[in-house]
mmCIF file of C-alpha atoms in Angstrom:
data_model
loop_
_atom_site.group_PDB
_atom_site.id
_atom_site.type_symbol
_atom_site.label_atom_id
_atom_site.label_comp_id
_atom_site.label_asym_id
_atom_site.label_seq_id
_atom_site.Cartn_x
_atom_site.Cartn_y
_atom_site.Cartn_z
ATOM 1 C CA MET A 1 21.349 -11.963 -39.918
ATOM 2 C CA ARG A 2 21.506 -8.758 -37.970
ATOM 3 C CA LYS A 3 17.851 -7.996 -38.609
ATOM 4 C CA LEU A 4 16.901 -11.453 -37.332
ATOM 5 C CA THR A 5 18.991 -10.967 -34.205
ATOM 6 C CA LEU A 6 17.473 -7.538 -33.713
ATOM 7 C CA ILE A 7 13.900 -8.887 -33.983
ATOM 8 C CA VAL A 8 14.599 -11.679 -31.597
ATOM 9 C CA VAL A 9 15.998 -9.339 -29.041
ATOM 10 C CA LEU A 10 13.079 -7.070 -29.378
ATOM 11 C CA LEU A 11 10.597 -9.831 -29.022
ATOM 12 C CA ALA A 12 12.376 -11.200 -25.930
ATOM 13 C CA GLY A 13 12.252 -7.793 -24.405
ATOM 14 C CA LEU A 14 8.572 -7.429 -25.030
ATOM 15 C CA LEU A 15 7.792 -10.862 -23.686
ATOM 16 C CA SER A 16 9.829 -10.176 -20.578
ATOM 17 C CA ALA A 17 8.019 -6.922 -20.101
ATOM 18 C CA ALA A 18 4.626 -8.464 -20.459
ATOM 19 C CA ARG A 19 5.467 -11.210 -18.015
ATOM 20 C CA ALA A 20 6.550 -8.698 -15.351
ATOM 21 C CA GLN A 21 3.125 -7.094 -15.232
ATOM 22 C CA GLU A 22 0.558 -8.405 -12.811
ATOM 23 C CA SER A 23 -2.511 -10.079 -14.368
ATOM 24 C CA ARG A 24 -6.098 -8.991 -13.431
ATOM 25 C CA THR A 25 -6.720 -12.287 -11.873
ATOM 26 C CA HIS A 26 -3.526 -12.209 -9.766
ATOM 27 C CA ALA A 27 -4.388 -8.648 -8.658
ATOM 28 C CA ASP A 28 -7.884 -9.886 -7.533
ATOM 29 C CA PHE A 29 -6.421 -12.656 -5.477
ATOM 30 C CA ARG A 30 -3.773 -10.479 -3.989
ATOM 31 C CA GLY A 31 -6.405 -7.929 -3.028
ATOM 32 C CA GLU A 32 -8.502 -10.632 -1.459
ATOM 33 C CA GLY A 33 -5.575 -11.728 0.651
ATOM 34 C CA VAL A 34 -4.895 -8.189 1.853
ATOM 35 C CA ARG A 35 -8.626 -7.768 2.748
ATOM 36 C CA PHE A 36 -8.740 -11.173 4.457
ATOM 37 C CA LYS A 37 -5.703 -10.299 6.507
ATOM 38 C CA GLN A 38 -7.216 -6.932 7.536
ATOM 39 C CA SER A 39 -10.603 -8.424 8.439
ATOM 40 C CA CYS A 40 -9.893 -11.852 9.864
ATOM 41 C CA GLU A 41 -6.367 -11.618 11.403
ATOM 42 C CA ASP A 42 -7.693 -10.219 14.754
ATOM 43 C CA PHE A 43 -10.433 -12.838 15.500
ATOM 44 C CA SER A 44 -12.194 -11.033 18.286
ATOM 45 C CA LEU A 45 -15.906 -10.835 18.680
ATOM 46 C CA LYS A 46 -15.931 -7.317 17.171
ATOM 47 C CA ALA A 47 -14.199 -8.623 14.052
ATOM 48 C CA VAL A 48 -16.593 -11.586 13.362
ATOM 49 C CA PRO A 49 -19.206 -9.801 11.275
ATOM 50 C CA GLY A 50 -16.560 -8.204 8.959
ATOM 51 C CA CYS A 51 -14.743 -11.536 8.628
ATOM 52 C CA ALA A 52 -18.100 -13.463 7.894
ATOM 53 C CA GLN A 53 -18.998 -10.908 5.274
ATOM 54 C CA LEU A 54 -15.688 -11.247 3.561
ATOM 55 C CA LEU A 55 -15.779 -15.049 3.557
ATOM 56 C CA PHE A 56 -19.221 -15.137 2.116
ATOM 57 C CA THR A 57 -19.229 -12.227 -0.327
ATOM 58 C CA ASP A 58 -15.720 -11.274 -1.354
ATOM 59 C CA HIS A 59 -14.309 -11.746 -4.833
ATOM 60 C CA PRO A 60 -12.736 -13.592 -6.648
ATOM 61 C CA LEU A 61 -13.432 -16.591 -4.252
ATOM 62 C CA HIS A 62 -16.069 -16.939 -1.572
ATOM 63 C CA ILE A 63 -18.122 -19.571 0.216
ATOM 64 C CA ALA A 64 -21.393 -20.438 -1.499
ATOM 65 C CA VAL A 65 -24.382 -21.571 0.608
ATOM 66 C CA GLY A 66 -27.883 -22.207 -0.776
ATOM 67 C CA SER A 67 -30.785 -24.579 -1.255
ATOM 68 C CA ILE A 68 -30.384 -27.393 -3.878
ATOM 69 C CA ALA A 69 -33.870 -28.521 -4.746
ATOM 70 C CA PRO A 70 -37.000 -29.352 -2.788
ATOM 71 C CA GLN A 71 -36.418 -32.119 -0.139
ATOM 72 C CA ASN A 72 -32.653 -31.929 -0.637
ATOM 73 C CA GLY A 73 -31.828 -29.332 2.010
ATOM 74 C CA LEU A 74 -29.070 -26.761 2.141
ATOM 75 C CA GLY A 75 -25.623 -27.109 0.687
ATOM 76 C CA ALA A 76 -22.234 -25.339 0.917
ATOM 77 C CA GLY A 77 -19.376 -25.114 -1.511
ATOM 78 C CA ALA A 78 -17.302 -22.521 -3.322
ATOM 79 C CA ALA A 79 -17.835 -19.772 -5.791
ATOM 80 C CA TYR A 80 -15.580 -17.916 -8.163
ATOM 81 C CA VAL A 81 -16.507 -14.354 -9.366
ATOM 82 C CA GLY A 82 -14.953 -12.422 -12.173
ATOM 83 C CA HIS A 83 -15.567 -9.214 -14.291
ATOM 84 C CA TRP A 84 -14.129 -7.667 -17.266
ATOM 85 C CA THR A 85 -14.732 -4.279 -18.867
ATOM 86 C CA PRO A 86 -13.270 -4.514 -22.433
ATOM 87 C CA ASN A 87 -14.369 -0.942 -23.462
ATOM 88 C CA GLU A 88 -16.677 1.868 -22.509
ATOM 89 C CA LEU A 89 -19.687 0.094 -24.072
ATOM 90 C CA TRP A 90 -19.707 -3.201 -22.406
ATOM 91 C CA ARG A 91 -19.371 -4.377 -18.808
ATOM 92 C CA THR A 92 -19.296 -8.173 -18.250
ATOM 93 C CA SER A 93 -19.323 -10.359 -15.082
ATOM 94 C CA TRP A 94 -19.551 -14.002 -14.287
ATOM 95 C CA ASP A 95 -19.989 -16.244 -11.382
ATOM 96 C CA ALA A 96 -19.273 -20.028 -11.240
ATOM 97 C CA ASP A 97 -20.274 -21.980 -8.152
ATOM 98 C CA ALA A 98 -20.859 -25.497 -6.902
ATOM 99 C CA ILE A 99 -22.441 -26.749 -3.736
ATOM 100 C CA ALA A 100 -23.160 -30.076 -2.168
ATOM 101 C CA SER A 101 -25.284 -31.237 0.738
ATOM 102 C CA ASP A 102 -24.706 -33.933 3.340
ATOM 103 C CA ASN A 103 -27.147 -36.284 1.631
ATOM 104 C CA GLY A 104 -25.194 -36.450 -1.626
ATOM 105 C CA SER A 105 -27.243 -33.898 -3.544
ATOM 106 C CA TRP A 106 -25.275 -31.186 -5.491
ATOM 107 C CA ARG A 107 -25.676 -28.447 -8.020
ATOM 108 C CA ALA A 108 -23.264 -26.430 -10.107
ATOM 109 C CA GLY A 109 -23.735 -23.393 -12.300
ATOM 110 C CA PHE A 110 -22.172 -20.680 -14.395
ATOM 111 C CA TYR A 111 -23.778 -17.235 -14.644
ATOM 112 C CA TYR A 112 -22.602 -14.720 -17.102
ATOM 113 C CA LYS A 113 -23.940 -11.154 -17.496
ATOM 114 C CA ALA A 114 -23.080 -8.666 -20.181
ATOM 115 C CA ILE A 115 -24.385 -5.085 -19.850
ATOM 116 C CA HIS A 116 -24.360 -2.740 -22.873
ATOM 117 C CA THR A 117 -23.949 0.949 -21.753
ATOM 118 C CA PRO A 118 -24.169 3.201 -24.787
ATOM 119 C CA ILE A 119 -22.705 6.620 -24.496
#
């Protein structure tokens, strides 16, 4: 019974320690919030280019704009960008986006890239 109690206490400690750490996704969103506050808080004419760059190119979320298909015009939507480096041999990244135009046309896509970098 003591061994079981000890195992439960150790597992509870490990789970609480794992929960206290910030996830990679949470860190990306927190960093984007900090960058947004720095670039777009003071909305003066001088700050517009930096704020626009952040809104259209930052990660993990940004505004997506592009053409849909011939004769369907331009559309706007949202994109989510992520990356993961599991080890020194692989770097992966992905982008999921969806845009729609005012005439009802839309497109959505998921793009994944894995780069092998041998030592």
